[in-house]
Structures are given as structure tokens and as C-alpha cells.
mmCIF file of C-alpha atoms in Angstrom:
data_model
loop_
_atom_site.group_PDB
_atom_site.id
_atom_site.type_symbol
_atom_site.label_atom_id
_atom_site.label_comp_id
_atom_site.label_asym_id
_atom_site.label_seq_id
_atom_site.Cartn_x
_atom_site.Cartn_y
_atom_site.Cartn_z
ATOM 1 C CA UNK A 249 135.663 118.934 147.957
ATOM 2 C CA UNK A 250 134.160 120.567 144.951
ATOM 3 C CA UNK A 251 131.198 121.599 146.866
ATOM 4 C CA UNK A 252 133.209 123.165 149.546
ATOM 5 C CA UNK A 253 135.252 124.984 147.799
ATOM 6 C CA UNK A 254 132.549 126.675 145.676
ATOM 7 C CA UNK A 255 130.989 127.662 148.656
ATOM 8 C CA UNK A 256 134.291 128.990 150.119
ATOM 9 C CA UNK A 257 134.651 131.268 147.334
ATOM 10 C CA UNK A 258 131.081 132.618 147.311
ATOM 11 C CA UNK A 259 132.443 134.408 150.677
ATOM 12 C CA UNK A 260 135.060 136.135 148.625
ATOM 13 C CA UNK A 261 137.882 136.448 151.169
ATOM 14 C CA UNK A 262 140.783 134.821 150.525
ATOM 15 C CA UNK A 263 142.273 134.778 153.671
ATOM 16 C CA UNK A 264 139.279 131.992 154.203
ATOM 17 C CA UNK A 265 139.516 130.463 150.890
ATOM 18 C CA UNK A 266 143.838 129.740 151.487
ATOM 19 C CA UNK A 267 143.363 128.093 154.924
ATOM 20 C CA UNK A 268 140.283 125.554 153.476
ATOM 21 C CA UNK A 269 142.863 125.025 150.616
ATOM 22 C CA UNK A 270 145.090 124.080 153.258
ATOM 23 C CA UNK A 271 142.743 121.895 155.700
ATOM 24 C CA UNK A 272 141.908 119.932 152.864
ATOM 25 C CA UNK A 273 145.133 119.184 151.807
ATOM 26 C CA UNK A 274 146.421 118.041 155.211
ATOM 27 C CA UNK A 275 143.500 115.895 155.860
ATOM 28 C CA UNK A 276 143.685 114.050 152.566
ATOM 29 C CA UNK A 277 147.243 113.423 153.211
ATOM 30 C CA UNK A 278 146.315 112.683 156.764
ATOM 31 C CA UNK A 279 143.626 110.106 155.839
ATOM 32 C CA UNK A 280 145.764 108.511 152.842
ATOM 33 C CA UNK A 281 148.681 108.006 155.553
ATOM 34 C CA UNK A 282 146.256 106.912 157.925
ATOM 35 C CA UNK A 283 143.746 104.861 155.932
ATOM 36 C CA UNK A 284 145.813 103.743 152.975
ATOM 37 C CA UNK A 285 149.467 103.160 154.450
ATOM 38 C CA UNK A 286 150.709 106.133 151.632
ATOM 39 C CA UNK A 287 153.226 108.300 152.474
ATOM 40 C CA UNK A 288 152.410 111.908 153.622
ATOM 41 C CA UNK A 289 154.160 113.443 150.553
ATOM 42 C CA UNK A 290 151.969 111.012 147.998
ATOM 43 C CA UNK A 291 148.787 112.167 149.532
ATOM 44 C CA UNK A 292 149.217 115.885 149.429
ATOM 45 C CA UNK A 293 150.082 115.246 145.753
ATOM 46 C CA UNK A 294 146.429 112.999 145.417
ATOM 47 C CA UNK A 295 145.077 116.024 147.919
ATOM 48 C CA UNK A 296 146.451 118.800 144.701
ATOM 49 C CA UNK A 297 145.027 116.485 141.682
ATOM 50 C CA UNK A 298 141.546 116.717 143.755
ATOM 51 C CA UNK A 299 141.423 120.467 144.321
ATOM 52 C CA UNK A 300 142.950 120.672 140.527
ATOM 53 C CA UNK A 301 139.706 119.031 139.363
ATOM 54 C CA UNK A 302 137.474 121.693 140.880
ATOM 55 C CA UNK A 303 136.056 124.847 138.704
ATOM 56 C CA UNK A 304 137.985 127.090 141.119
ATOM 57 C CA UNK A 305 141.480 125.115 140.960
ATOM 58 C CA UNK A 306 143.040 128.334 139.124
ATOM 59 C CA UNK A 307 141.953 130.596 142.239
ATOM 60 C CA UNK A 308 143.347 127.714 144.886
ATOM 61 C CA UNK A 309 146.713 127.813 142.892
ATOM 62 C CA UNK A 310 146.967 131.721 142.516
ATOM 63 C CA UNK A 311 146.537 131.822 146.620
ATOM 64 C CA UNK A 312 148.746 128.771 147.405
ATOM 65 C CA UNK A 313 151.620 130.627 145.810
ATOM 66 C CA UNK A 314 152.984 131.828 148.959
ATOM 67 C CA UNK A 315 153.060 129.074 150.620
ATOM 68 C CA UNK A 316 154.815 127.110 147.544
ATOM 69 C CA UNK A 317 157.391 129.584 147.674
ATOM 70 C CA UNK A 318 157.678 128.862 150.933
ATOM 71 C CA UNK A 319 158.122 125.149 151.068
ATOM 72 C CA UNK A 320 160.314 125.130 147.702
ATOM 73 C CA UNK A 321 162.874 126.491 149.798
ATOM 74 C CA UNK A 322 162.618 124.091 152.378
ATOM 75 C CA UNK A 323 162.811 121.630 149.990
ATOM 76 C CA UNK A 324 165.677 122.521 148.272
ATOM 77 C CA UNK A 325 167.317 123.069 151.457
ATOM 78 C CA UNK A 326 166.531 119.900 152.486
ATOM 79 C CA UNK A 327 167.748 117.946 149.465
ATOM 80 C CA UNK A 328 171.187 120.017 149.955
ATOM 81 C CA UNK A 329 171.839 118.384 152.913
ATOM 82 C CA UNK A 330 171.143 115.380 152.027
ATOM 83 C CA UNK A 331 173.948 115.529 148.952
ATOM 84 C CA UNK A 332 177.240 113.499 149.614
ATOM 85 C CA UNK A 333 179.832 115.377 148.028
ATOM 86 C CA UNK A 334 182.110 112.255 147.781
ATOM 87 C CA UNK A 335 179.948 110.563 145.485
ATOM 88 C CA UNK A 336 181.082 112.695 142.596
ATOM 89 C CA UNK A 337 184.644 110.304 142.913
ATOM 90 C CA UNK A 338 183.203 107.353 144.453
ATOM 91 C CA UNK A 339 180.268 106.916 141.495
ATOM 92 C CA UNK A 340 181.630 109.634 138.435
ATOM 93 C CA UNK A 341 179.749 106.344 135.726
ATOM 94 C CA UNK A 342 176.948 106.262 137.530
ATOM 95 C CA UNK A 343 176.556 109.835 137.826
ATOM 96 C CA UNK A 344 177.191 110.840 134.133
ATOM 97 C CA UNK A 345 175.265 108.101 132.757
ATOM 98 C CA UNK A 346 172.291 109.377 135.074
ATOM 99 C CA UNK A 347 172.687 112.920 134.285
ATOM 100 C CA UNK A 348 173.013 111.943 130.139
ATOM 101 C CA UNK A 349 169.225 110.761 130.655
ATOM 102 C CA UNK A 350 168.112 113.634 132.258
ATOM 103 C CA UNK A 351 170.042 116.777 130.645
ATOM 104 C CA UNK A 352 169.958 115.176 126.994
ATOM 105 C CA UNK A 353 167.602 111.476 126.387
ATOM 106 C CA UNK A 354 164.747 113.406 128.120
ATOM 107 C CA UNK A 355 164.798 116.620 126.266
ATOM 108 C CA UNK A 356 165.191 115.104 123.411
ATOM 109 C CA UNK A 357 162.000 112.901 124.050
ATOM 110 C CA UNK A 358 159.945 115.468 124.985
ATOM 111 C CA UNK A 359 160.971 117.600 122.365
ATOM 112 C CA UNK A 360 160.129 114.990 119.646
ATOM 113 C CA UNK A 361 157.097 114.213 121.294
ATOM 114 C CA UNK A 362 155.587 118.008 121.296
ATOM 115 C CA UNK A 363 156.815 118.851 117.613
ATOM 116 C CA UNK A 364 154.781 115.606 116.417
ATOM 117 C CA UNK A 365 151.616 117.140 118.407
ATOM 118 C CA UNK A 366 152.148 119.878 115.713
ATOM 119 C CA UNK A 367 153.892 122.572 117.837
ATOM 120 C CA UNK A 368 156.381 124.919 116.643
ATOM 121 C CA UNK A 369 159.763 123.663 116.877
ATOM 122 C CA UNK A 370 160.612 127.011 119.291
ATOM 123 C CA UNK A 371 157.689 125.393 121.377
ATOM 124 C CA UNK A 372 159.464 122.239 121.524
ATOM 125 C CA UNK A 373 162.590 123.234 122.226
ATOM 126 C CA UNK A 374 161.535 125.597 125.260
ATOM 127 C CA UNK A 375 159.399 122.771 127.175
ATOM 128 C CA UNK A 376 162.167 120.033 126.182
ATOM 129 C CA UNK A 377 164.906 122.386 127.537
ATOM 130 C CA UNK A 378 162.331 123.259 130.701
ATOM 131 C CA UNK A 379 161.683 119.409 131.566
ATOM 132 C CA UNK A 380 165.655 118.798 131.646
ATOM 133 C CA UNK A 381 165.798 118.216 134.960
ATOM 134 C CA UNK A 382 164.495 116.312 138.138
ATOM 135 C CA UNK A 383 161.280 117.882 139.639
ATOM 136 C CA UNK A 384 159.915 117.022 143.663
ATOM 137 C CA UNK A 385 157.462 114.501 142.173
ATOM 138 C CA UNK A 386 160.795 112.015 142.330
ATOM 139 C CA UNK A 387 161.905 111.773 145.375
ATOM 140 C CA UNK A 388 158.552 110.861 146.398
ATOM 141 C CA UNK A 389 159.068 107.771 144.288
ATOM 142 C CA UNK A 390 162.732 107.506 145.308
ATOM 143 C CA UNK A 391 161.245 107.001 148.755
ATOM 144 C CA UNK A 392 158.447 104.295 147.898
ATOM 145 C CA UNK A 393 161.134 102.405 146.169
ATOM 146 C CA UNK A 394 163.487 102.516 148.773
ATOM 147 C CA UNK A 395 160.922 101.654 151.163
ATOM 148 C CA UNK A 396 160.117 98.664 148.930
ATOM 149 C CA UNK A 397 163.471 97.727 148.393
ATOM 150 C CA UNK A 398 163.936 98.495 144.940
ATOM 151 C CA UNK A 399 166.501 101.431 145.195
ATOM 152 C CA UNK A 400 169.673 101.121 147.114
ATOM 153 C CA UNK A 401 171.163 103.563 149.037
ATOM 154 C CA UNK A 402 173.682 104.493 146.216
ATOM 155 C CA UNK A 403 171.333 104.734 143.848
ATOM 156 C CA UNK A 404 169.133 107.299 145.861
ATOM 157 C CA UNK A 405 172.141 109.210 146.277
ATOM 158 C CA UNK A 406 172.893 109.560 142.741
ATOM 159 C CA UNK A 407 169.372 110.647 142.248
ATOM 160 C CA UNK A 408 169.825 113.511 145.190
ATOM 161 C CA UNK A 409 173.210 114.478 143.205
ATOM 162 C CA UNK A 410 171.645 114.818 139.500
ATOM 163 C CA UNK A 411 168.245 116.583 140.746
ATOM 164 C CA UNK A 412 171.149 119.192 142.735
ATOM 165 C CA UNK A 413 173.023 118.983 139.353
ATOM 166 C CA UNK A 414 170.327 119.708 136.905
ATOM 167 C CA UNK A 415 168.410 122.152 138.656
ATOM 168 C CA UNK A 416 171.702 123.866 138.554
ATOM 169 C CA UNK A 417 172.551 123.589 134.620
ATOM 170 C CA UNK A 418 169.097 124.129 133.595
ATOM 171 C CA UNK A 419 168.715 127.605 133.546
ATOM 172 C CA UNK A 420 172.136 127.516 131.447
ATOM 173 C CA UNK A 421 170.921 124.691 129.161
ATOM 174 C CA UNK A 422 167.286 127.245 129.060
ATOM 175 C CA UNK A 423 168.859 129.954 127.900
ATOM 176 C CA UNK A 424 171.010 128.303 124.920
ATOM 177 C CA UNK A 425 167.354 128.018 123.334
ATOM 178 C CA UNK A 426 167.464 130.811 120.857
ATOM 179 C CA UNK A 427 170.980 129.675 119.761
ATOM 180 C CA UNK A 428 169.704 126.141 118.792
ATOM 181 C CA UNK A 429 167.042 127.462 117.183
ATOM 182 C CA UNK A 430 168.965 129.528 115.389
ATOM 183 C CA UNK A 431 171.502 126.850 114.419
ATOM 184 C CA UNK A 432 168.818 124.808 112.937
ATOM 185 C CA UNK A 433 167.219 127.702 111.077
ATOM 186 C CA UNK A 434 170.285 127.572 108.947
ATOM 187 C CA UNK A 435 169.431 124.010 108.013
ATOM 188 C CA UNK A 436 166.523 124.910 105.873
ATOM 189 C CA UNK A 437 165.779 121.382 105.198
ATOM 190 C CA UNK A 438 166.294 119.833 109.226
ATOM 191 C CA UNK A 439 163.694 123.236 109.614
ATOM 192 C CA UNK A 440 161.457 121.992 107.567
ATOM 193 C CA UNK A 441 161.345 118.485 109.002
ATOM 194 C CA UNK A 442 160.768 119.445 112.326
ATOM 195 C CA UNK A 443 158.355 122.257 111.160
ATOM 196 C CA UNK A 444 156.355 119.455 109.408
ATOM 197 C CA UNK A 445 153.385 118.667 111.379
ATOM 198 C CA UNK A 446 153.518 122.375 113.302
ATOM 199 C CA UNK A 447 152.541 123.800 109.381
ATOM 200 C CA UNK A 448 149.820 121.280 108.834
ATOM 201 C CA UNK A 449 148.554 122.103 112.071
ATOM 202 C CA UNK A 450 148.401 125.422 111.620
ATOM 203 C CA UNK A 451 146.871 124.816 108.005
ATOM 204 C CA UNK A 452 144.035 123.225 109.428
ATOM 205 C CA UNK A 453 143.530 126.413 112.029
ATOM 206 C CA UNK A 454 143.854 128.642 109.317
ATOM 207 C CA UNK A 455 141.254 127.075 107.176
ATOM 208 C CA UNK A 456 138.569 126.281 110.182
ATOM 209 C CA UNK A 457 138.710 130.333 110.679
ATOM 210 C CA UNK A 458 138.680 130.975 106.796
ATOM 211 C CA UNK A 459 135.530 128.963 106.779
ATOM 212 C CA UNK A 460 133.875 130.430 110.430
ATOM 213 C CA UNK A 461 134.442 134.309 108.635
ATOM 214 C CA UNK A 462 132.580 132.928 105.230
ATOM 215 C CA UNK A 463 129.768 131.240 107.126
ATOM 216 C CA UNK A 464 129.376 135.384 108.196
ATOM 217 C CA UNK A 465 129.507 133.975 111.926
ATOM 218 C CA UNK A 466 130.546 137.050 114.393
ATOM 219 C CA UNK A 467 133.924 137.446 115.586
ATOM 220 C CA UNK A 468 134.342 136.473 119.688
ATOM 221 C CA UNK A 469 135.155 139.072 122.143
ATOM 222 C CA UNK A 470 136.623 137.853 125.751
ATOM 223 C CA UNK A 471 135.159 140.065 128.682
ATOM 224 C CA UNK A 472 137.620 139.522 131.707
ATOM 225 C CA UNK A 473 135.523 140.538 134.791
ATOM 226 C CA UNK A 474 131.913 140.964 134.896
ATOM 227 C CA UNK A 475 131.757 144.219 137.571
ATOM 228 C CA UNK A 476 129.597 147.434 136.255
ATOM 229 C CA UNK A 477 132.236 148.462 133.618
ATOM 230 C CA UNK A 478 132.362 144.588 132.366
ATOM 231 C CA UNK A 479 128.730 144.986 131.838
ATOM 232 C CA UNK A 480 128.683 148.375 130.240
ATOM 233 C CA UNK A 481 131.346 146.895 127.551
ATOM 234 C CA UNK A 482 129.730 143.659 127.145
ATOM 235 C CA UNK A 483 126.190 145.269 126.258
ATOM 236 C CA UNK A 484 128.135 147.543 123.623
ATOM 237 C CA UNK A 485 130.003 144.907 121.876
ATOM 238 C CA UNK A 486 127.285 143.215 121.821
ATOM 239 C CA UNK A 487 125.187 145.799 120.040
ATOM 240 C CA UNK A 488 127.729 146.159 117.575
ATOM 241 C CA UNK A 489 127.182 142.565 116.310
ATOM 242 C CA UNK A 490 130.334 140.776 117.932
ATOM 243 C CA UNK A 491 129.469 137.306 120.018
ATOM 244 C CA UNK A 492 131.145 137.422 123.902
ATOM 245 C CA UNK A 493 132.790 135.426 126.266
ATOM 246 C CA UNK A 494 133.030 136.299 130.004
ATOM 247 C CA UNK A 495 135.497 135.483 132.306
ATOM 248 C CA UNK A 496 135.034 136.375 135.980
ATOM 249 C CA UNK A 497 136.203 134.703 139.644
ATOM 250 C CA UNK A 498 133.069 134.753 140.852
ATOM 251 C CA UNK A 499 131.181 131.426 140.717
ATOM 252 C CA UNK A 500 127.529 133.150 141.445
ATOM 253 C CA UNK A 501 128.228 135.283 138.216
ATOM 254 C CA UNK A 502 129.890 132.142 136.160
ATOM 255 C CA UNK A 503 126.429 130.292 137.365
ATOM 256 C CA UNK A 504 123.652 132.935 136.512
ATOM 257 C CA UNK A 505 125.649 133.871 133.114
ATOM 258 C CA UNK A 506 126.276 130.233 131.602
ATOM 259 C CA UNK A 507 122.097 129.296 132.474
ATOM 260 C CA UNK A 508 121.147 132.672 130.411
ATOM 261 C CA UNK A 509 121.873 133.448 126.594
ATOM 262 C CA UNK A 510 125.347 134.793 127.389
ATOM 263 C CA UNK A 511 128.895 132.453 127.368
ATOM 264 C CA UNK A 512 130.747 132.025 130.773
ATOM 265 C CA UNK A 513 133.530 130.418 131.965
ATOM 266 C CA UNK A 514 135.848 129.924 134.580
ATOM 267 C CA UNK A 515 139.316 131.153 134.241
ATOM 268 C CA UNK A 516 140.243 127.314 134.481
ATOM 269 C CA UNK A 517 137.639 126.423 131.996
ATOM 270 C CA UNK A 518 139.754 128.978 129.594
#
């Protein structure tokens, strides 16, 4: 797949490089339906984690957008339908219990889990708040385990009401983000808590950089796009001392750059 797609993009025409995108990820899916007994949902999501391992996954996912767009309606349409309104008197514990896991007990663990990787607590609460809800990957589970026999028919459609239910309250929950952080501002010593491992982290940054300036290495300039004028700038910062990076879409130029003196990368490799 990598090899394809590399030489896809060489052609530079997108309008080629979207429909291999697509071929590919139907005939994984196909073959994983086929071949492996998995469902046709699980194999376009193994057919995205192959393309995503490619040097040119960032390109595949800036073209695909259309077409998400696209299906994210369906999809939401879809699960819609598929709501039982009665279920909101027939299973209210059920419900409430299920939607306390996902609107608070998952925030909360993600948000405890990226403030001990030494993120800001701002950081934390935006991708805690962000993950309170239930994304597409689930129902593709909700159907393996029904198909298994390990989710009843109840249960599954609890799960359709809470992913209808938090997709809803999620952009409410999202914007409440600058009030909590506010809130725990005023508790200078809860601040400093969560704050912990976020300042030692960025003590350690600080000093790496204190000691890269007194070793009297140059400072790093990133070049994005390596046409005539990308050139023309990278040759003059380059005279004037500073190291550069280049960023560009074209493999051929990635290629020929990274085997010569200069730095490269792909926009994914960034």
C-alpha cells in the first residue's frame, strides 16, 4: 500500500490520488469480510490504520475530507433512526448510569491521565471535555458483541440513546471549559496540584533549549514548501547562519532533500 500510494502522489492530481484512497479501502474491507469473516465496518477501520502508516497519510486524510463529511451524516442519520424514544421511561437507571460513565468517569480519566503526561491542566481539560462522548468506533463493537452474544438488545439500545445523548451535550459540556478552569484557578493550591508535572515538564524543555543556545548551536528555521521562492528563502537563511527544516507534499522533493545535507520531512513526519 505504501508503495502505491507514493507512486500515486508522484502524479500530483488528486482527483487520482482520492479514488486509490478509496479502492484501497474497499478492497481491504472487501478481503477482511471475505477472507477473515470481519465485518465490513472493522475492515475499513484496519483499511485507515494501513493508509495512516504511510509517509503520505496526512495528504490521504486532507482529500478524504469530503467524503467523511459525507458519510458522518449518513451515519448520524442512521443512528437516529435507530433510537427508541420509549427507552428513556422503560430504562431511565440504565440510561443515567450509562451516560454518568461517559459525560463524567471518562473525562475525568482522560483528564487525569493527560495532566500526569505533564500537560497543562487547560490541555487536559479540553481533550477530557472533547472525549465525553461516544465516537463511530463503538457501534462497530456494539455489533461484534451482539453478533457474539454478549450484548442484548436493551443494552445496544441504551448505547444508541447515550451516543444520541452525548453527542448532543458535548458541545455544551465543551464550552463550560474556560469556566472550570477558571474555577480552579481560584484554588491556588488544587492549581498547583494539577499544574505539577505540566511545570516540571516544561522545566526540563526550558533547560534542554538553555543548554542547545550555550552549546552556540543555530536556531531551526521551518521552510513550508520547497517551489522557487522556498528555495530562494532557504539559501538566505541559510547564509545567515540559521539550520532549516523543509516541509513539502511532494515525495520526489522529501526524497532528493533528506539523501543531501539539507533536513526534510513529510508533513506527517512533523
Amino acid at each position: 500500500v505504501p508503495w502505491v500510494l507514493v507512486r500515486v502522489a508522484r502524479l500530483r492530481s488528486h482527483e487520482l490520488f482520492t479514488l486509490t484512497i478509496l479502492a484501497i479501502t474497499v478492497a481491504i474491507a472487501s478481503l477482511a469480510a471475505l477472507v477473515f469473516g470481519a465485518s465490513l465496518a472493522l475492515g475499513a477501520f484496519l483499511a485507515g490504520m494501513v493508509v495512516g502508516q504511510t509517509r503520505v497519510s496526512q495528504q490521504a486524510a486532507a482529500d478524504a475530507l469530503p467524503l467523511r463529511d459525507a458519510f458522518a451524516v449518513l451515519f448520524f442519520v442512521s443512528v437516529g433512526m435507530l433510537f427508541e424514544p420509549s427507552l428513556l421511561w422503560r430504562e431511565p437507571g440504565l440510561l443515567l448510569a450509562t451516560l454518568g460513565v461517559i459525560l463524567v468517569v471518562k473525562p475525568l480519566i482522560t483528564f487525569a491521565m493527560v495532566a500526569g503526561f505533564g500537560y497543562s491542566t487547560r490541555t487536559a481539560l479540553v481533550v477530557g471535555m472533547g472525549l465525553g462522548q461516544i465516537g463511530e468506533f463503538s457501534f462497530i463493537l456494539a455489533a461484534l458483541a451482539r453478533h457474539h452474544g454478549l450484548l442484548s438488545e436493551t443494552a445496544d439500545n441504551v448505547l444508541v440513546g447515550c451516543a444520541l445523548i452525548s453527542i448532543a451535550v458535548n458541545p455544551f459540556l465543551f464550552s463550560a471549559v474556560g469556566r472550570i478552569e477558571a474555577a480552579i484557578r481560584q484554588r491556588p493550591a488544587l492549581w498547583n496540584r494539577l499544574n505539577a508535572a505540566a511545570t516540571r515538564r516544561a522545566d526540563l524543555v526550558n533547560r534542554e533549549a538553555s543548554a542547545t543556545i550555550a552549546a552556540g548551536k543555530s536556531p531551526l528555521a521551518v521552510i513550508v514548501g520547497y517551489g522557487p521562492v522556498g528555495q530562494a528563502v532557504e539559501r538566505g537563511l541559510r547564509g545567515a547562519g540559521l539550520e532549516t527544516a523543509v516541509i513539502d507534499l511532494n515525495v520526489d522533493t522529501v526524497n532528493a532533500l533528506a539523501a543531501g545535507p539539507l533536513k526534510a520531512m513529510t508533513v506527517s513526519e512533523l
